[in-house]
PDB file of N, CA and C in Angstrom:
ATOM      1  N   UNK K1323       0.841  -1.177   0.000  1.00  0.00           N
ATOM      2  CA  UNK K1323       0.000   0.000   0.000  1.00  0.00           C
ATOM      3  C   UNK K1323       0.882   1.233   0.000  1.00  0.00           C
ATOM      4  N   UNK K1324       0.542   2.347  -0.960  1.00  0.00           N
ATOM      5  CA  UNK K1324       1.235   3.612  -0.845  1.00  0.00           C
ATOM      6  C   UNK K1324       0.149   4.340  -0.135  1.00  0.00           C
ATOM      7  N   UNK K1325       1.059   5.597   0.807  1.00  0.00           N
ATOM      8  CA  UNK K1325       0.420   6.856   1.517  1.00  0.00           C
ATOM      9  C   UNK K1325       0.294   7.679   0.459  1.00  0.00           C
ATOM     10  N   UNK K1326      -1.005   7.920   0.683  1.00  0.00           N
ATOM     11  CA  UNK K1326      -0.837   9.483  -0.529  1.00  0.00           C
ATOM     12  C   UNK K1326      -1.586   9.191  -1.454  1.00  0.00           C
ATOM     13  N   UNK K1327      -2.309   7.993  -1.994  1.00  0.00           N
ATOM     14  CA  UNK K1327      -2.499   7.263  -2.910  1.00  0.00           C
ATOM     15  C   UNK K1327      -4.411   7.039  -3.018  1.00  0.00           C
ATOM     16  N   UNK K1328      -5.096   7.667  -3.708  1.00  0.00           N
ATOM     17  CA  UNK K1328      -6.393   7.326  -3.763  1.00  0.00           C
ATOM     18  C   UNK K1328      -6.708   5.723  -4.093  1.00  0.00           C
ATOM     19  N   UNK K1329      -7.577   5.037  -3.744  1.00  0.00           N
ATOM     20  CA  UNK K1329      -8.498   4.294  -4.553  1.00  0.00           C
ATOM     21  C   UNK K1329      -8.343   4.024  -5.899  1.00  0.00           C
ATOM     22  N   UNK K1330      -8.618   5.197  -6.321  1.00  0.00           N
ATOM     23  CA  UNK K1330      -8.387   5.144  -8.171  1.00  0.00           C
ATOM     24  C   UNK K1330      -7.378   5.398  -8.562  1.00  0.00           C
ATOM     25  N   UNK K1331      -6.319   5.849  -7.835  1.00  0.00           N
ATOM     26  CA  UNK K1331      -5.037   5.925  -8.685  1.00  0.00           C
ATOM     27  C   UNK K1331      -3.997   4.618  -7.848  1.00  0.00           C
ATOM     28  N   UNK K1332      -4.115   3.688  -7.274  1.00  0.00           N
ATOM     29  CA  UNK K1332      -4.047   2.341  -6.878  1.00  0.00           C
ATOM     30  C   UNK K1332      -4.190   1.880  -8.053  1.00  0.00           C
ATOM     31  N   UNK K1333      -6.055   2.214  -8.127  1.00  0.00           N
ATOM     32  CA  UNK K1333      -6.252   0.819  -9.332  1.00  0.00           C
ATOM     33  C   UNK K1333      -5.983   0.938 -10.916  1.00  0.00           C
ATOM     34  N   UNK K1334      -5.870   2.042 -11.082  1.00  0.00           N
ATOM     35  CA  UNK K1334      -4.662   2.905 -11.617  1.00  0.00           C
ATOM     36  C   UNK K1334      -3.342   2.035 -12.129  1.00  0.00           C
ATOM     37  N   UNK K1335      -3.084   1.934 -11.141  1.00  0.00           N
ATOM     38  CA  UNK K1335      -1.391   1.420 -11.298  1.00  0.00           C
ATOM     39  C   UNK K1335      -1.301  -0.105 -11.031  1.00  0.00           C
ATOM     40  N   UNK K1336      -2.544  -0.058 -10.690  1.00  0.00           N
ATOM     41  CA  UNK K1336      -2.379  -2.052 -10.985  1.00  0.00           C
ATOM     42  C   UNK K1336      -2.763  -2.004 -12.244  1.00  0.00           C
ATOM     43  N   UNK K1337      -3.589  -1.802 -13.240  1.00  0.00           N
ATOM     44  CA  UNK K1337      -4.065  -2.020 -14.224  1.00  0.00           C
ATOM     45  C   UNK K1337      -2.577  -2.152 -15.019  1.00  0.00           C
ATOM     46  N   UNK K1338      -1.853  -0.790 -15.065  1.00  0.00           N
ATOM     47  CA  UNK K1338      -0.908  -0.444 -15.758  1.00  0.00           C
ATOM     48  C   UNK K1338       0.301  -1.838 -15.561  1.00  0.00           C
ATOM     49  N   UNK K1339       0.545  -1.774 -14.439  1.00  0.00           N
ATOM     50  CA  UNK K1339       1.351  -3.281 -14.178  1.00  0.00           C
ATOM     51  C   UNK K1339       0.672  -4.740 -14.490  1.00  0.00           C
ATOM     52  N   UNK K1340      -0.623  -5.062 -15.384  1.00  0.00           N
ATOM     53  CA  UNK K1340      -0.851  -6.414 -15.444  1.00  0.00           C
ATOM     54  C   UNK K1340      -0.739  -6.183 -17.178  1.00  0.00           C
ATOM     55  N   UNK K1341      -0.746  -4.810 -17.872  1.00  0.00           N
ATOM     56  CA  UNK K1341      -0.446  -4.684 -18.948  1.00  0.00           C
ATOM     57  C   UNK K1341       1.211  -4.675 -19.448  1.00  0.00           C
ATOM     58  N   UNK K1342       1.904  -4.609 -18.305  1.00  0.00           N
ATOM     59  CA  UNK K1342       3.345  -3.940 -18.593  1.00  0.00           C
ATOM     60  C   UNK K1342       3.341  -5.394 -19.030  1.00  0.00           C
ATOM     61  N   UNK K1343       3.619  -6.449 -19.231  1.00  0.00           N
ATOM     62  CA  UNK K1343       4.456  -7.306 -19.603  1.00  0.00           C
ATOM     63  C   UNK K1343       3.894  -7.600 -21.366  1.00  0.00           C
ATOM     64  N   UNK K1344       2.413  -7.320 -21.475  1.00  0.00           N
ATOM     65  CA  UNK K1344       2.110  -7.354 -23.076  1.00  0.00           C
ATOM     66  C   UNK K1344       3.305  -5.970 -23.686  1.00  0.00           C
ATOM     67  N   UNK K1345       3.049  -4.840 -23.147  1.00  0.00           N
ATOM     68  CA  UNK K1345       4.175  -3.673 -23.481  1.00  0.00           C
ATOM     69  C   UNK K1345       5.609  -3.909 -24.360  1.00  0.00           C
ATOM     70  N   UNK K1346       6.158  -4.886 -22.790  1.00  0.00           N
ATOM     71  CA  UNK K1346       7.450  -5.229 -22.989  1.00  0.00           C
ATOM     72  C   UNK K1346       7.939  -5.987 -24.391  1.00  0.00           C
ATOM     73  N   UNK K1347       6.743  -7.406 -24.515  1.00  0.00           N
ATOM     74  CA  UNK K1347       7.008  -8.262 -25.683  1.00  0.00           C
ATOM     75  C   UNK K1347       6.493  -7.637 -26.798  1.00  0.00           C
ATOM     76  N   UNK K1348       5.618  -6.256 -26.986  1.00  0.00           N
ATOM     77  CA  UNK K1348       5.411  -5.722 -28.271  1.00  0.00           C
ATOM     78  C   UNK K1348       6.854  -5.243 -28.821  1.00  0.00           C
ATOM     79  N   UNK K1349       8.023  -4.450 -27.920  1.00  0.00           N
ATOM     80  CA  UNK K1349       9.267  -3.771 -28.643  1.00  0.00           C
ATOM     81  C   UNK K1349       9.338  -4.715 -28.978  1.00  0.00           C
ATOM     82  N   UNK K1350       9.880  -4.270 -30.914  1.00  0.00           N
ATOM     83  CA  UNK K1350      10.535  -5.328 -31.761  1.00  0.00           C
ATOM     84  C   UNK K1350      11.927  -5.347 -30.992  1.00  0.00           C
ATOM     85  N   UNK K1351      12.884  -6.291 -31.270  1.00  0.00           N
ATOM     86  CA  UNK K1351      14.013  -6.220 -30.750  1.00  0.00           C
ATOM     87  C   UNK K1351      15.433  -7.307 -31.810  1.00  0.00           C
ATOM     88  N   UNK K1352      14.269  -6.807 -33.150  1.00  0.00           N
ATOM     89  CA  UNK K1352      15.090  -7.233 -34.201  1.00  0.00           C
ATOM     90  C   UNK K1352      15.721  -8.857 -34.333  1.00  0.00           C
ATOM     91  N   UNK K1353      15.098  -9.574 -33.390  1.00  0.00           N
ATOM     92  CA  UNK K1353      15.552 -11.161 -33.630  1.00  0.00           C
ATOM     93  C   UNK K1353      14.242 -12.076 -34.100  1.00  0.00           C
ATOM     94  N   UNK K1354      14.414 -12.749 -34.850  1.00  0.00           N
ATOM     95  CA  UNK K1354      13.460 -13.547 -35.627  1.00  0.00           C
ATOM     96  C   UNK K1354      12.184 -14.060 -34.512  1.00  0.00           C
ATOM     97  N   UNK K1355      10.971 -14.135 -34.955  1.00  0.00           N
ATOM     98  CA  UNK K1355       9.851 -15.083 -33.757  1.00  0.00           C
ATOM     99  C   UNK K1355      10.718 -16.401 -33.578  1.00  0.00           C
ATOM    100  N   UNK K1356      11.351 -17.386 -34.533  1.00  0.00           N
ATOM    101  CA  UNK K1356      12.095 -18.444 -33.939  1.00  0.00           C
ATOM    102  C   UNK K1356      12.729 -18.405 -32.588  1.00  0.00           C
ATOM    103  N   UNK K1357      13.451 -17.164 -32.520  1.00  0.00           N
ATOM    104  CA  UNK K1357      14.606 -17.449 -31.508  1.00  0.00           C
ATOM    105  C   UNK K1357      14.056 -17.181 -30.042  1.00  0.00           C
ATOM    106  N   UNK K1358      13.083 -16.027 -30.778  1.00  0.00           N
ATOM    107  CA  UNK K1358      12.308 -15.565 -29.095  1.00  0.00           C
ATOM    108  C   UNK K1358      11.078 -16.820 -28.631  1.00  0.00           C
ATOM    109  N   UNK K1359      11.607 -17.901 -29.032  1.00  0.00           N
ATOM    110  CA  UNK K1359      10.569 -18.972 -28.654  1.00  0.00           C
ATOM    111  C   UNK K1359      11.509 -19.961 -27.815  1.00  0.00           C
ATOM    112  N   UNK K1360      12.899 -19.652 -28.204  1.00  0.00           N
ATOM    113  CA  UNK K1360      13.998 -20.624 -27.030  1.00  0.00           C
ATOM    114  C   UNK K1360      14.187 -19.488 -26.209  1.00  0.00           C
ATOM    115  N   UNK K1361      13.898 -18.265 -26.407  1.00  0.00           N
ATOM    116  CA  UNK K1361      14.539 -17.711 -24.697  1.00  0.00           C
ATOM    117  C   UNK K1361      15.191 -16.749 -25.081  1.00  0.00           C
ATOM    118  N   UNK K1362      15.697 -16.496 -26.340  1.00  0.00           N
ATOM    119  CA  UNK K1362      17.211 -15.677 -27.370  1.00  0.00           C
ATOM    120  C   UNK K1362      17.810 -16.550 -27.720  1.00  0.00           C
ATOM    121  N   UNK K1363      17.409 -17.937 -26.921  1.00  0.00           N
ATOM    122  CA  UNK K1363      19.467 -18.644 -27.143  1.00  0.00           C
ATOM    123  C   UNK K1363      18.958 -19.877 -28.037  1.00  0.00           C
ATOM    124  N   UNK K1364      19.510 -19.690 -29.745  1.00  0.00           N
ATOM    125  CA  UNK K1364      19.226 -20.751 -30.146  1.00  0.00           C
ATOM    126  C   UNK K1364      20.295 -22.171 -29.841  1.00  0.00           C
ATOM    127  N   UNK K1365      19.950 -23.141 -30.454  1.00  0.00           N
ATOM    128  CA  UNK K1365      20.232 -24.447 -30.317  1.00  0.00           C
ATOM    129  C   UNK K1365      21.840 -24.882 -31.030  1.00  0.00           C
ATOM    130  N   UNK K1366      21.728 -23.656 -32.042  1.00  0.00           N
ATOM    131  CA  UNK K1366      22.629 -23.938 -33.177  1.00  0.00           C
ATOM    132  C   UNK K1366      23.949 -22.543 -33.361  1.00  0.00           C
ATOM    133  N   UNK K1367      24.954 -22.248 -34.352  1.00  0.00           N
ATOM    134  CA  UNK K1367      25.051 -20.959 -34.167  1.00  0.00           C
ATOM    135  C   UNK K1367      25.137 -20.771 -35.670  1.00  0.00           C
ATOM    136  N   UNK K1368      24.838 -20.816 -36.012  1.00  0.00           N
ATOM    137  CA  UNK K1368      23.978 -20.204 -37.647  1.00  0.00           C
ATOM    138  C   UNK K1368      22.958 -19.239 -37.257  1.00  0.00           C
ATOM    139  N   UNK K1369      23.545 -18.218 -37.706  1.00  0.00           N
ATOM    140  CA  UNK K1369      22.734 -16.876 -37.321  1.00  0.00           C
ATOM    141  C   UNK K1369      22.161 -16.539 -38.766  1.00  0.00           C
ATOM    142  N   UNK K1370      20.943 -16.725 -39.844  1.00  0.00           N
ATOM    143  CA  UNK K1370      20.919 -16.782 -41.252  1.00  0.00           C
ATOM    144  C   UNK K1370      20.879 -14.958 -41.070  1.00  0.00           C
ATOM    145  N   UNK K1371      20.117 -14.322 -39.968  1.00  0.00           N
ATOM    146  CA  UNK K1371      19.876 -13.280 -40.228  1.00  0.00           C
ATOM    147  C   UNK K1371      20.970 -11.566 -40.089  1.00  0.00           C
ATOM    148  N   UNK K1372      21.982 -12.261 -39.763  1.00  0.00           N
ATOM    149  CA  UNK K1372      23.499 -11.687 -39.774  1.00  0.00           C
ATOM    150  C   UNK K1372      23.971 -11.569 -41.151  1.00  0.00           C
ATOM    151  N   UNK K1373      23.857  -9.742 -41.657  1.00  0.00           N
ATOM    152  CA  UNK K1373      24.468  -9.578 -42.674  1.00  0.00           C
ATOM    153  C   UNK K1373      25.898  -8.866 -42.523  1.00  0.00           C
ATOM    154  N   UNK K1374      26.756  -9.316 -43.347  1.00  0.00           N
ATOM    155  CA  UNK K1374      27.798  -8.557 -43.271  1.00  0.00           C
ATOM    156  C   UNK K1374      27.726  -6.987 -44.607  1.00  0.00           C
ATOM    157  N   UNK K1375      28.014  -6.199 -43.943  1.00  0.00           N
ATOM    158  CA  UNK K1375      28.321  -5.088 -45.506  1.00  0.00           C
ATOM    159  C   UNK K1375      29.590  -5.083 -45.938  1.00  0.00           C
ATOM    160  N   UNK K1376      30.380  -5.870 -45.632  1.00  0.00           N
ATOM    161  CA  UNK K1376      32.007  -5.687 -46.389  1.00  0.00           C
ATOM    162  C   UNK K1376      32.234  -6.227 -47.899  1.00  0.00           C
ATOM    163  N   UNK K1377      32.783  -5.480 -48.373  1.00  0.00           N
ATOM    164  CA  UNK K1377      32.710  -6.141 -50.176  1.00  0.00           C
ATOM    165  C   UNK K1377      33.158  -7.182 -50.221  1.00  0.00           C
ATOM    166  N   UNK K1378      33.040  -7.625 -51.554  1.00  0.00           N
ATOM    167  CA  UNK K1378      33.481  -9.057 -51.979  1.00  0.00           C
ATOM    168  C   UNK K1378      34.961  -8.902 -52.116  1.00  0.00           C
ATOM    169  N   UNK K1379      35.443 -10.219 -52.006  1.00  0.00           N
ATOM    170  CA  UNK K1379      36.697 -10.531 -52.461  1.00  0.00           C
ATOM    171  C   UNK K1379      37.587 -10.187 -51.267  1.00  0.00           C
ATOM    172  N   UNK K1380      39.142 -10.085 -51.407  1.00  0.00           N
ATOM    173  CA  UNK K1380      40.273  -9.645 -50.218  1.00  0.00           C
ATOM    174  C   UNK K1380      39.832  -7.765 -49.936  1.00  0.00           C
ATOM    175  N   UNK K1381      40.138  -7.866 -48.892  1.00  0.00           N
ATOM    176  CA  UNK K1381      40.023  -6.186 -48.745  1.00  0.00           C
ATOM    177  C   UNK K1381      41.568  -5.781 -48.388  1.00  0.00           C
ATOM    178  N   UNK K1382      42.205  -4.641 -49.088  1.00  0.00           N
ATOM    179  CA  UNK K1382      43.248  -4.002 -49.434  1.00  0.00           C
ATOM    180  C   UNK K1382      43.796  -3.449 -48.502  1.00  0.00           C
ATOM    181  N   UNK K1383      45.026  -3.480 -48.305  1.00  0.00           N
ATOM    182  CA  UNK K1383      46.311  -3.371 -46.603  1.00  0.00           C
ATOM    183  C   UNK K1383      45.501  -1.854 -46.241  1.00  0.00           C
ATOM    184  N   UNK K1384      45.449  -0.901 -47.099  1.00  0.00           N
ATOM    185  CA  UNK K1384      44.896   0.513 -46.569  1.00  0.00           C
ATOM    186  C   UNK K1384      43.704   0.543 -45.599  1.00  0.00           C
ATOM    187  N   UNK K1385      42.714  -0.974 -45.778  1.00  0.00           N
ATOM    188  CA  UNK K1385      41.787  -0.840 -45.274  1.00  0.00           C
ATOM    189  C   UNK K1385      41.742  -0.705 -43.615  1.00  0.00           C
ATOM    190  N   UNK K1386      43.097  -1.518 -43.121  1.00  0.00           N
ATOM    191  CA  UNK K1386      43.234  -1.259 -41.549  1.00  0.00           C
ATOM    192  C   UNK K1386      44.505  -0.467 -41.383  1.00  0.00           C
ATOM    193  N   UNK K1387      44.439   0.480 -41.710  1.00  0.00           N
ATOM    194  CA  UNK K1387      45.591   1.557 -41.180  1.00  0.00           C
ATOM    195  C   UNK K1387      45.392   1.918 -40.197  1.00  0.00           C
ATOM    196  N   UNK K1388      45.918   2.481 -39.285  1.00  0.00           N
ATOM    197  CA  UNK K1388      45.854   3.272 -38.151  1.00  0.00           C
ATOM    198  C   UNK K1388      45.700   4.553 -38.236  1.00  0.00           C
ATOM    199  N   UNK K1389      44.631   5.151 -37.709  1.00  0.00           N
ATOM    200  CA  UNK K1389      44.645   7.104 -37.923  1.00  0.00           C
ATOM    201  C   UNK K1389      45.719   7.175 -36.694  1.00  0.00           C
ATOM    202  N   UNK K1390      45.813   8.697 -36.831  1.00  0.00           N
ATOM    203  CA  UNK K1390      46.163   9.542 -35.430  1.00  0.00           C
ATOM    204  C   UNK K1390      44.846   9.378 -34.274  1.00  0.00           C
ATOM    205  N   UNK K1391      43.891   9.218 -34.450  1.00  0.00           N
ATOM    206  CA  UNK K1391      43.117   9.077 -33.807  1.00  0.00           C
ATOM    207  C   UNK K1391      42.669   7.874 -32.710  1.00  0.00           C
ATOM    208  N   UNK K1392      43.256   6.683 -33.821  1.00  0.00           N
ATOM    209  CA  UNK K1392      43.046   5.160 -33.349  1.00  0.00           C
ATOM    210  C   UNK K1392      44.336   5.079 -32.653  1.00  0.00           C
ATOM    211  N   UNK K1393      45.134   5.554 -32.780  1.00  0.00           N
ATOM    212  CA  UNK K1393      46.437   5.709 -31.974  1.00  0.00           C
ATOM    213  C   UNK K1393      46.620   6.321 -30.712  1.00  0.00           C
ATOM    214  N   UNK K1394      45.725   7.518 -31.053  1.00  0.00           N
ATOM    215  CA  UNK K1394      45.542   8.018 -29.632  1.00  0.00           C
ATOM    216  C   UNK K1394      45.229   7.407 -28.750  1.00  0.00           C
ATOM    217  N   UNK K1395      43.813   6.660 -29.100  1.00  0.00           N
ATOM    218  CA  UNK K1395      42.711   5.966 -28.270  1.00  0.00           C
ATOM    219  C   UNK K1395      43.470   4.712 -27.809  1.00  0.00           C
ATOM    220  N   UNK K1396      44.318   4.307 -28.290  1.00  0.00           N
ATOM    221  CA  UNK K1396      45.003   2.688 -28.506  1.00  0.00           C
ATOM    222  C   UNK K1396      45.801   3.235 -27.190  1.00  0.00           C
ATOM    223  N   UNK K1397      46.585   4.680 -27.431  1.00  0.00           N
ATOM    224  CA  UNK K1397      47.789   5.155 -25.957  1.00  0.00           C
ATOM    225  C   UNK K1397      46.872   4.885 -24.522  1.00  0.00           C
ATOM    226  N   UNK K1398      46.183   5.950 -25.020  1.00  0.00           N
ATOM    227  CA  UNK K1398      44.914   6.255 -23.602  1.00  0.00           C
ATOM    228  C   UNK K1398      44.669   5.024 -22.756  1.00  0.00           C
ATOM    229  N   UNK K1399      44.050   4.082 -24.018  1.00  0.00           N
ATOM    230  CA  UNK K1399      43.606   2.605 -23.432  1.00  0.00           C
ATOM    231  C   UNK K1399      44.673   1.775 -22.788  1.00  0.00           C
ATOM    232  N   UNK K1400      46.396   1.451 -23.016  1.00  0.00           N
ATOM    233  CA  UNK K1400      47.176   0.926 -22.322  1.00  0.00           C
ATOM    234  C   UNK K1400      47.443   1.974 -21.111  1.00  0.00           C
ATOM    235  N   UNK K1401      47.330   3.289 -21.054  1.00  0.00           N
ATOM    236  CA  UNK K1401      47.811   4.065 -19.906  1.00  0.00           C
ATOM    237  C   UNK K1401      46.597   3.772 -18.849  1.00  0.00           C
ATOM    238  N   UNK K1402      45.224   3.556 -19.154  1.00  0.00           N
ATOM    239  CA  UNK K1402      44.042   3.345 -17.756  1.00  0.00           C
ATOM    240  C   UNK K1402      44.487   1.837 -17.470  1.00  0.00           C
ATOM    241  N   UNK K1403      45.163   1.074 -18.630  1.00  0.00           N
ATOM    242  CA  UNK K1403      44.734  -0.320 -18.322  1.00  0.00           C
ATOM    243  C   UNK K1403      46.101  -0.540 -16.924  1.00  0.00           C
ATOM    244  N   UNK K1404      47.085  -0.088 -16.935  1.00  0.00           N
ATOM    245  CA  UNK K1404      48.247   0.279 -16.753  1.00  0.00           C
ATOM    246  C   UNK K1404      48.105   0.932 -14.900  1.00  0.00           C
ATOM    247  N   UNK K1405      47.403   1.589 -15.142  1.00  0.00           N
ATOM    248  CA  UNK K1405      46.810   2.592 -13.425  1.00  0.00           C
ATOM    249  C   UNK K1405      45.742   1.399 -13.167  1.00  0.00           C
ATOM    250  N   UNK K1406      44.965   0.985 -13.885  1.00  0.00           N
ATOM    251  CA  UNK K1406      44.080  -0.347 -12.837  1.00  0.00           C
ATOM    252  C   UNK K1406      45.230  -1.818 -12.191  1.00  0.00           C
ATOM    253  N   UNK K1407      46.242  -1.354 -12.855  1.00  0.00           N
ATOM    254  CA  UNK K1407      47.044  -2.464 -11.945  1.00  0.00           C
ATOM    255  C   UNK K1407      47.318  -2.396 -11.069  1.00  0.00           C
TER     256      UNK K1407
END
């Protein structure tokens, strides 16, 4: 029981809580009706619905260069990892 709380705004908020769980399973959440019938966790790991966008064929040494940027972030990241020791 809440203080403060009428009658109707009680029944109010029960109503709202015996609907919350239809709510929840309406967000799409982008995984097939199959999978949301084991739980998320399928049986197998063949994911058919995993696309990749990377082109066909070998992709070219330029493609993983390092910026100044990824370098930075790469310093930063060994210097915190470095102070959590």
């Amino acid at each position: 029981q809440a203080k403060g709380l009428t009658k109707e705004d009680i029944a109010i908020r029960q109503d709202l809580v015996l609907v919350l769980p239809e709510r929840i399973q309406a967000i799409p959440d982008g995984i097939t009706s199959a999978a949301s019938h084991t739980g998320g966790w399928a049986a197998t790991s063949a994911h058919p619905h995993i696309k990749f966008d990377s082109p066909e064929g070998p992709v070219d040494s330029d493609y993983f260069n390092h910026s100044e940027e990824s370098s930075q972030f790469r310093n930063e990241y060994e210097m915190r990892k470095l102070k959590q020791v």
